[in-house]
Coordinates of C-alpha atoms and ligand atoms in Angstrom, one line a residue:
M113 CA 22.4 12.8 0.3
S114 CA 20.1 9.9 1.2
D115 CA 16.3 9.8 1.4
T116 CA 14.8 7.6 4.0
Y117 CA 11.7 5.5 3.7
D118 CA 10.0 2.9 5.9
V119 CA 9.6 0.6 2.9
A120 CA 11.3 0.6 -0.5
I121 CA 9.8 -1.6 -3.1
V122 CA 12.0 -2.6 -6.0
G123 CA 9.7 -2.9 -9.1
G124 CA 6.4 -1.2 -9.8
G125 CA 4.6 -3.9 -11.7
A126 CA 1.3 -5.4 -10.6
V127 CA 2.9 -7.1 -7.6
G128 CA 5.0 -4.1 -6.4
S129 CA 2.2 -1.7 -7.0
S130 CA -0.3 -3.9 -5.1
I131 CA 2.0 -4.0 -2.1
A132 CA 2.3 -0.2 -2.3
Y133 CA -1.5 0.1 -2.5
W134 CA -2.2 -2.2 0.5
L135 CA 0.5 -0.5 2.6
T136 CA -0.7 3.0 2.0
R137 CA -4.4 2.1 2.3
D138 CA -4.1 1.5 6.1
P139 CA -4.9 4.8 7.7
A140 CA -3.3 3.7 11.0
W141 CA 0.0 3.2 9.3
R142 CA 2.1 6.4 9.0
G143 CA 5.1 5.0 7.2
R144 CA 6.7 6.3 4.0
V145 CA 6.6 4.0 1.0
T146 CA 8.6 4.3 -2.2
V147 CA 8.4 2.2 -5.3
I148 CA 11.5 2.3 -7.5
E149 CA 10.6 1.5 -11.1
R150 CA 13.2 1.8 -13.8
D151 CA 10.7 1.8 -16.7
P152 CA 7.4 3.6 -16.2
T153 CA 6.4 2.7 -19.7
Y154 CA 6.5 -1.0 -18.6
A155 CA 7.5 -2.0 -22.1
R156 CA 9.1 -5.3 -20.9
A157 CA 7.3 -5.8 -17.7
S158 CA 5.4 -9.1 -17.4
S159 CA 2.3 -7.3 -16.0
A160 CA 2.1 -5.4 -19.3
L161 CA 2.5 -8.5 -21.4
S162 CA 0.4 -11.0 -19.5
A163 CA -2.5 -13.1 -20.8
S164 CA -4.1 -12.0 -17.5
S165 CA -6.4 -15.0 -16.8
I166 CA -7.6 -16.1 -13.4
R167 CA -8.5 -19.6 -12.2
Q168 CA -9.3 -21.7 -9.2
Q169 CA -8.1 -24.9 -10.7
F170 CA -4.8 -25.3 -8.9
S171 CA -3.6 -28.4 -7.0
T172 CA -2.2 -26.4 -4.1
P173 CA -4.9 -25.1 -1.7
L174 CA -2.9 -21.9 -1.0
N175 CA -2.8 -21.1 -4.7
I176 CA -6.6 -21.6 -4.8
H177 CA -7.0 -19.2 -1.8
L178 CA -4.8 -16.6 -3.4
S179 CA -6.7 -16.6 -6.6
R180 CA -10.1 -16.8 -4.9
F181 CA -9.3 -13.5 -3.1
G182 CA -8.1 -12.2 -6.5
I183 CA -11.4 -12.7 -8.3
G184 CA -13.4 -11.1 -5.5
F185 CA -11.0 -8.2 -5.6
L186 CA -11.2 -7.8 -9.4
R187 CA -15.0 -7.6 -9.2
Q188 CA -14.7 -4.7 -6.8
V189 CA -11.9 -2.8 -8.5
R190 CA -14.1 0.0 -9.6
D191 CA -14.9 0.9 -5.9
L192 CA -11.6 -0.1 -4.3
L193 CA -9.3 1.6 -6.8
S194 CA -11.2 4.8 -7.6
V195 CA -9.3 8.0 -7.0
E196 CA -11.4 10.9 -5.8
G197 CA -14.5 9.3 -7.3
E198 CA -12.8 8.6 -10.6
P199 CA -12.9 4.9 -11.3
P200 CA -9.9 3.2 -12.9
V201 CA -10.0 2.0 -16.5
A202 CA -12.5 -0.9 -16.7
L203 CA -10.8 -4.3 -16.4
G204 CA -13.3 -6.0 -18.7
L205 CA -13.5 -9.0 -16.4
R206 CA -15.1 -12.0 -18.1
E207 CA -15.8 -15.3 -16.3
P208 CA -16.3 -18.1 -18.8
G209 CA -14.1 -20.5 -16.8
Y210 CA -11.2 -22.7 -17.6
L211 CA -11.5 -26.1 -19.3
F212 CA -8.6 -28.6 -18.6
L213 CA -8.6 -31.6 -20.9
A214 CA -6.9 -34.8 -19.8
S215 CA -5.7 -37.8 -22.0
A216 CA -5.6 -41.3 -20.4
A217 CA -2.1 -40.5 -19.1
G218 CA -3.4 -37.3 -17.3
E219 CA -6.7 -38.7 -16.0
D220 CA -5.6 -39.6 -12.5
I221 CA -3.9 -36.2 -12.0
L222 CA -7.0 -34.4 -13.2
R223 CA -9.2 -36.5 -10.7
D224 CA -6.7 -35.9 -7.9
N225 CA -6.7 -32.1 -8.6
H226 CA -10.5 -32.2 -8.8
A227 CA -10.7 -33.8 -5.3
I228 CA -8.5 -31.1 -3.9
Q229 CA -10.5 -28.3 -5.6
R230 CA -13.8 -29.7 -4.3
R231 CA -12.4 -29.9 -0.8
E232 CA -11.6 -26.2 -1.2
D233 CA -15.2 -25.5 -2.3
C234 CA -14.3 -24.6 -5.9
A235 CA -17.1 -24.6 -8.4
V236 CA -15.6 -27.2 -10.8
E237 CA -17.2 -30.1 -12.6
L238 CA -15.8 -33.2 -14.2
L239 CA -17.1 -33.9 -17.7
D240 CA -16.8 -37.2 -19.5
T241 CA -16.4 -37.0 -23.3
A242 CA -20.2 -37.2 -24.0
A243 CA -20.9 -34.4 -21.5
L244 CA -17.9 -32.4 -22.9
K245 CA -19.2 -32.6 -26.5
A246 CA -22.8 -31.8 -25.3
R247 CA -21.6 -28.7 -23.5
F248 CA -19.0 -27.5 -26.1
P249 CA -20.1 -28.9 -29.5
W250 CA -17.2 -27.2 -31.3
I251 CA -14.7 -29.5 -29.6
D252 CA -13.1 -32.6 -31.0
T253 CA -12.8 -35.1 -28.1
D254 CA -10.3 -37.3 -29.8
G255 CA -7.7 -38.4 -27.2
V256 CA -9.6 -36.8 -24.4
V257 CA -10.9 -39.1 -21.6
L258 CA -11.9 -36.5 -19.0
A259 CA -12.3 -32.7 -18.7
S260 CA -12.5 -30.3 -15.7
H261 CA -14.5 -27.2 -16.2
G262 CA -14.6 -24.3 -13.8
V263 CA -18.2 -23.0 -13.7
A264 CA -17.5 -19.9 -11.6
N265 CA -14.7 -17.6 -10.5
E266 CA -12.5 -18.2 -13.5
G267 CA -11.9 -16.1 -16.6
W268 CA -9.7 -13.2 -17.8
F269 CA -9.3 -9.4 -17.5
D270 CA -7.1 -6.5 -18.5
G271 CA -3.9 -7.1 -16.5
P272 CA -2.1 -3.9 -17.6
A273 CA -5.2 -1.9 -16.5
L274 CA -5.0 -3.6 -13.1
M275 CA -1.4 -2.7 -12.7
Q276 CA -2.0 0.9 -13.6
A277 CA -5.0 1.1 -11.3
F278 CA -2.9 -0.2 -8.4
R279 CA -0.2 2.3 -9.2
R280 CA -2.6 5.3 -9.5
K281 CA -4.3 4.4 -6.3
A282 CA -1.1 3.8 -4.4
R283 CA 0.2 7.2 -5.5
S284 CA -3.0 8.9 -4.5
Q285 CA -2.5 7.4 -1.1
G286 CA 1.0 8.7 -0.7
A287 CA 3.3 6.1 -2.3
V288 CA 6.3 7.8 -4.0
Y289 CA 7.2 6.3 -7.3
L290 CA 10.8 7.0 -8.4
H291 CA 11.8 6.6 -12.0
D292 CA 15.2 5.0 -11.3
E293 CA 17.0 1.7 -11.2
V294 CA 18.3 -0.1 -8.1
V295 CA 21.9 -1.0 -9.0
G296 CA 23.2 -1.9 -5.6
L297 CA 22.1 -3.0 -2.1
D298 CA 24.4 -2.3 0.8
R299 CA 24.4 -5.1 3.4
T300 CA 25.8 -5.1 6.8
G301 CA 25.3 -8.5 8.5
R302 CA 21.6 -9.3 8.7
R303 CA 20.4 -6.0 7.3
I304 CA 20.2 -4.1 4.0
T305 CA 21.4 -0.7 5.0
A306 CA 21.0 1.3 1.8
L307 CA 19.8 1.1 -1.8
Q308 CA 22.1 2.5 -4.5
L309 CA 20.3 3.9 -7.6
A310 CA 21.5 4.4 -11.1
S311 CA 20.9 8.2 -10.8
G312 CA 23.6 8.2 -8.1
K313 CA 21.1 8.6 -5.3
T314 CA 21.2 6.5 -2.1
L315 CA 18.1 5.5 -0.2
T316 CA 17.8 4.1 3.2
A317 CA 14.7 2.0 4.1
G318 CA 13.5 0.1 7.1
H319 CA 12.5 -2.8 4.8
V320 CA 13.3 -3.6 1.2
V321 CA 10.8 -5.6 -0.9
N322 CA 12.2 -7.4 -4.0
A323 CA 9.2 -7.3 -6.5
A324 CA 11.4 -7.0 -9.6
G325 CA 9.6 -9.8 -11.4
C326 CA 11.7 -11.9 -13.8
W327 CA 14.7 -9.6 -12.9
S328 CA 14.4 -10.3 -9.2
A329 CA 17.4 -12.7 -9.1
S330 CA 19.7 -9.9 -10.2
V331 CA 18.3 -7.7 -7.4
A332 CA 18.7 -10.5 -4.9
A333 CA 22.3 -11.0 -6.1
M334 CA 23.0 -7.4 -5.1
A335 CA 22.5 -8.6 -1.5
G336 CA 24.6 -11.7 -2.0
V337 CA 21.4 -13.9 -2.2
S338 CA 20.9 -16.6 -4.8
L339 CA 17.3 -16.7 -6.0
P340 CA 16.0 -19.4 -8.3
V341 CA 14.0 -17.2 -10.6
E342 CA 14.6 -16.8 -14.3
A343 CA 13.1 -14.9 -17.2
R344 CA 11.4 -17.5 -19.4
R345 CA 9.9 -16.2 -22.6
R346 CA 6.3 -17.1 -23.4
S347 CA 4.8 -16.3 -26.9
V348 CA 1.2 -15.3 -27.4
F349 CA -0.5 -15.5 -30.8
V350 CA -3.6 -13.5 -31.6
F351 CA -5.7 -15.2 -34.3
D352 CA -8.8 -14.6 -36.3
C353 CA -11.3 -17.4 -37.0
R354 CA -14.2 -16.9 -39.5
D355 CA -16.5 -19.4 -37.7
K356 CA -18.1 -18.7 -34.4
V357 CA -16.7 -20.9 -31.5
E358 CA -19.1 -20.2 -28.6
P359 CA -19.2 -20.5 -25.7
M360 CA -15.5 -20.9 -25.2
P361 CA -13.8 -21.0 -21.8
L362 CA -10.0 -20.9 -21.6
V363 CA -9.1 -24.3 -23.0
I364 CA -5.9 -26.2 -21.8
D365 CA -5.4 -29.0 -24.3
T366 CA -3.9 -32.4 -23.5
T367 CA -0.8 -31.1 -25.3
G368 CA -0.4 -28.1 -23.0
A369 CA -1.5 -25.7 -25.8
W370 CA -4.0 -23.2 -24.6
C371 CA -6.5 -20.8 -26.2
R372 CA -9.3 -18.4 -25.3
P373 CA -11.4 -15.7 -26.9
E374 CA -9.9 -12.1 -26.8
G375 CA -12.4 -9.6 -28.1
Q376 CA -13.3 -10.4 -31.7
Y377 CA -10.2 -12.7 -31.9
F378 CA -8.6 -15.6 -30.0
I379 CA -5.3 -15.9 -28.3
G380 CA -3.2 -19.0 -27.8
G381 CA 0.2 -20.3 -26.8
I382 CA 2.1 -23.1 -25.1
S383 CA 5.0 -23.4 -22.6
P384 CA 7.9 -24.6 -24.8
P385 CA 9.5 -28.0 -24.1
A386 CA 12.1 -27.8 -21.3
D387 CA 15.0 -28.3 -23.6
Q388 CA 13.9 -25.2 -25.7
D389 CA 13.2 -23.0 -22.7
P390 CA 16.5 -21.3 -21.7
P391 CA 16.3 -18.0 -19.8
D392 CA 16.6 -14.5 -21.3
L393 CA 15.6 -15.2 -24.9
P394 CA 14.8 -12.1 -26.8
L395 CA 11.3 -10.7 -26.3
E396 CA 10.0 -11.6 -29.7
A397 CA 7.3 -14.3 -30.4
N398 CA 8.7 -17.6 -31.6
H399 CA 6.7 -18.3 -34.8
A400 CA 8.0 -21.8 -35.0
E401 CA 6.0 -22.5 -31.8
W402 CA 2.8 -21.5 -33.5
D403 CA 3.6 -23.5 -36.7
E404 CA 4.9 -26.7 -35.0
L405 CA 3.1 -26.8 -31.6
V406 CA 0.2 -24.4 -31.0
W407 CA -1.7 -24.4 -34.3
P408 CA -1.5 -28.1 -35.0
A409 CA -2.8 -28.9 -31.4
L410 CA -5.5 -26.3 -31.5
A411 CA -6.7 -27.1 -35.0
A412 CA -7.0 -30.8 -34.0
R413 CA -9.0 -29.9 -30.9
V414 CA -11.2 -27.2 -32.4
P415 CA -11.8 -28.1 -36.1
A416 CA -13.0 -24.5 -36.8
F417 CA -9.4 -23.4 -36.0
G418 CA -8.2 -25.3 -39.1
A419 CA -8.6 -22.1 -41.0
V420 CA -7.3 -19.2 -38.9
K421 CA -5.1 -16.2 -39.5
V422 CA -2.5 -14.9 -37.0
V423 CA -3.1 -11.2 -36.8
S424 CA -0.5 -10.2 -34.2
T425 CA 1.8 -11.7 -31.6
W426 CA 3.7 -10.7 -28.5
A427 CA 6.1 -12.2 -26.0
G428 CA 6.6 -11.6 -22.3
Y429 CA 8.7 -13.2 -19.6
Y430 CA 7.4 -15.5 -16.8
E431 CA 9.3 -14.9 -13.6
Y432 CA 9.9 -18.6 -13.5
N433 CA 10.8 -20.2 -10.2
T434 CA 13.0 -23.1 -11.2
F435 CA 12.8 -24.6 -7.7
D436 CA 9.0 -25.3 -7.6
H437 CA 7.1 -23.0 -9.9
N438 CA 5.3 -21.1 -7.0
G439 CA 5.6 -17.7 -5.6
I440 CA 8.4 -16.9 -3.2
V441 CA 6.9 -14.5 -0.7
G442 CA 8.0 -13.0 2.6
P443 CA 11.3 -12.3 4.5
H444 CA 14.7 -13.7 3.8
P445 CA 15.6 -16.1 6.6
E446 CA 18.9 -14.4 7.3
I447 CA 18.5 -10.8 6.1
A448 CA 15.8 -9.7 8.4
N449 CA 14.7 -6.6 6.4
L450 CA 14.7 -8.0 2.9
L451 CA 11.4 -9.4 1.6
F452 CA 10.5 -11.2 -1.6
A453 CA 7.3 -11.2 -3.7
T454 CA 8.3 -13.0 -6.9
G455 CA 8.6 -16.3 -8.8
F456 CA 4.9 -16.8 -9.6
S457 CA 5.7 -18.7 -12.8
G458 CA 2.6 -17.7 -14.8
H459 CA 0.1 -17.0 -12.1
G460 CA 1.3 -13.7 -10.6
I461 CA -1.1 -11.2 -12.0
Q462 CA -4.2 -13.0 -10.6
Q463 CA -2.4 -13.4 -7.3
S464 CA -1.2 -9.8 -7.1
P465 CA -4.2 -8.6 -5.0
A466 CA -3.7 -11.2 -2.3
V467 CA 0.1 -11.2 -2.3
G468 CA 0.1 -7.4 -1.9
R469 CA -2.3 -7.7 1.0
A470 CA -0.2 -10.4 2.7
V471 CA 3.1 -8.6 2.3
A472 CA 1.6 -5.4 3.6
E473 CA 0.2 -7.2 6.6
W474 CA 3.6 -8.7 7.3
L475 CA 5.2 -5.2 7.1
T476 CA 2.7 -3.4 9.2
Q477 CA 1.8 -6.1 11.8
G478 CA 4.8 -8.4 11.6
R479 CA 2.7 -11.4 10.7
Y480 CA 0.2 -12.6 8.1
V481 CA -3.3 -12.0 9.2
S482 CA -5.8 -12.9 6.4
L483 CA -4.0 -15.7 4.6
D484 CA -0.9 -17.4 6.0
L485 CA 1.7 -17.3 3.2
A486 CA 4.5 -18.8 5.4
P487 CA 4.5 -22.0 3.3
F488 CA 5.6 -19.9 0.3
G489 CA 8.5 -18.4 2.3
F490 CA 12.1 -18.2 1.1
D491 CA 13.2 -20.7 3.7
R492 CA 11.6 -23.6 1.8
I493 CA 14.4 -23.3 -0.8
A494 CA 17.3 -23.9 1.6
A495 CA 15.3 -26.6 3.4
N496 CA 14.6 -28.2 0.0
R497 CA 10.9 -28.3 0.7
P498 CA 9.3 -27.7 -2.7
I499 CA 5.6 -27.1 -3.0
I500 CA 4.6 -29.0 -6.1
E501 CA 1.9 -27.3 -8.1
R502 CA 0.7 -29.7 -10.8
N503 CA -1.4 -27.2 -12.7
V504 CA 1.3 -24.9 -14.1
V505 CA 0.2 -23.5 -17.5
Ligands
FAD29 C1 2.7 -14.2 -21.9 C2 2.4 -14.2 -20.4 C3 1.2 -14.8 -20.0 C4 0.8 -14.7 -18.7 N1 -0.4 -15.2 -18.3 C5 -0.8 -15.1 -17.0 C6 -2.2 -15.4 -16.7 O1 -3.0 -15.8 -17.5 N2 -2.5 -15.2 -15.4 C7 -1.6 -14.8 -14.4 O2 -2.0 -14.7 -13.2 N3 -0.4 -14.5 -14.7 C8 0.1 -14.6 -16.0 N4 1.3 -14.3 -16.4 C9 2.3 -13.9 -15.3 C10 2.1 -12.5 -14.8 O3 2.0 -11.6 -15.8 C11 3.2 -12.2 -13.9 O4 3.3 -13.2 -12.8 C12 3.1 -10.8 -13.2 O5 2.7 -9.9 -14.1 C13 4.3 -10.5 -12.4 O6 4.2 -9.2 -12.0 P1 5.4 -8.4 -11.3 O7 5.0 -7.1 -10.8 O8 6.1 -9.4 -10.3 O9 6.5 -8.3 -12.5 P2 6.6 -7.2 -13.6 O10 5.3 -6.8 -14.1 O11 7.6 -7.7 -14.6 O12 7.2 -5.9 -12.8 C14 8.6 -6.0 -12.3 C15 9.1 -4.5 -12.5 O13 10.4 -4.5 -11.9 C16 11.1 -3.5 -12.6 N5 12.5 -3.7 -12.2 C17 13.3 -4.8 -12.4 N6 14.5 -4.6 -11.9 C18 14.6 -3.4 -11.4 C19 15.6 -2.6 -10.8 N7 16.8 -3.1 -10.5 N8 15.3 -1.4 -10.4 C20 14.0 -0.8 -10.6 N9 13.0 -1.5 -11.2 C21 13.3 -2.8 -11.6 C22 10.8 -3.8 -14.0 O14 11.1 -2.7 -14.9 C23 9.3 -4.2 -14.0 O15 8.5 -3.1 -14.3 C24 1.7 -14.2 -17.7 C25 2.9 -13.8 -18.1 C26 3.3 -13.7 -19.4 C27 4.6 -13.2 -19.9

C-alpha cells in the first residue's frame, strides 16, 4: 500500500524541518507534507553537532542575505516557533560578532571582502593592529596586519534547539514525521514516482526534497543523480581557561584555527588540510588536530590560552560541497519534481531559516519570492559555474 503526499522531505535536520515549518505555516496551502527521518535521536546529524554560529562576513552577497534573514529569525524564534503559547527551548542567542584576522598574505582578500560587505550594509569594521589591540587587549597581534570585526548581527546560538523547535512547530502545523529511511527512489523519465522506505512502505509524492545533509549524495544516487556533497569530519574541542578573556567574539586566526566562548568554557577547531580531509572519517574528534594545529595557533594568538585544559570534544560532519562550498538549493534541471537543499559546507544551520522559506516558496508558488536562490541552483554544477565563497570556515 502506498501513502500519498504533496511533498516528501528526506531528512528532518534543521534544513528539512525548516522547509516543513515554512510549508505548513501557509494557511492558504492545503498540501500534505511528510518528513522522513531515519534517526529521531539525531545522534549523527550535523544539526545536532554544529558549532551553530552566525555571521554576515561572507564574500558572496547571497550568503550575506541568507544569514541576515537568519539572525532576524533567531531573534524572533520565541514568538514564531511557539506551539499553543508554549515557547520553544531558548536558543541562548549571543551576538559578540566574528573577528577575522589577516596576515600580509590575506590582507587584500580581507579588504575585498570588507568592500563587498559594506556594499551589502553589513555592520563591519576594519581594525589595524593598534586598534585591534586596544579593542581586544588579550590578543597577540604578531603576524596580523588587519582584522575585520562584525559589530552587529553575528554570534552564536543553540543549533540543536533550533532544529527541535522547527520540528515541533512543523508537526503542530500538520507535518507528518516518519521514523523510517528512504532506501530507493523510483524514477520514470523526468519524475520521481515513488519513495521506497526501509520499513517496506512505498510513498508517492508530488515533490521530493533531498535535505539529507552529508548523506544527500547517496539519496541523489537513488535517482541516478551525481551530487558533489561529501561527509567531511570537523572536530570541536571544549577547553577551560583559568584567566578571563573578555570580551571575545568568534575569532578566526590567520592559520584558520577558530575559537569562541561557550558558557564557562571555550570551543575551538580548524578545518584540516585538504590532504588530511577525506570523506566519511569516523565521528570521533581527532586529538592530533588539537595538539598539532589548533592549540599551538590559539595559544600563540591568545597568550592566556597557553594554559588550558580540554574538558570534552565532539565531531560532526560538514555536508561539504566539493564543487564550490555553497548550498545547492532548488529543483534538479532534468528531474522536475526533485529538489535539493544541501551542500552548505559549514554554514547551513544559520541559513536554515532562509533556505526553508525559499524552498517552501518555490514549492507553493513555483518561484522564489523573498530571496532569489536561483544562483545556488543545481544547474550551475553541469554548467561549471562555481560561486566562489572566500570566507569558508
Ligand atoms: C562541527 C560543526 C560545526 C559547524 N558549525 C557551523 C556554524 O558555526 N554555523 C553554521 O551555520 N553551520 C555550522 N555547521 C554546519 C551545519 O551544522 C549544517 O550545515 C546543518 O546542520 C545541516 O543541516 P541539515 O538539516 O542539512 O543536515 P542534518 O542535520 O545532518 O540532517 C540530515 C538528516 O537526514 C537524515 N537522513 C539522511 N539520509 C536519510 C535517508 N536516506 N532517509 C531518511 N533520513 C535520512 C539524517 O539522519 C539526518 O538527521 C557546522 C557543522 C559541524 C559538523
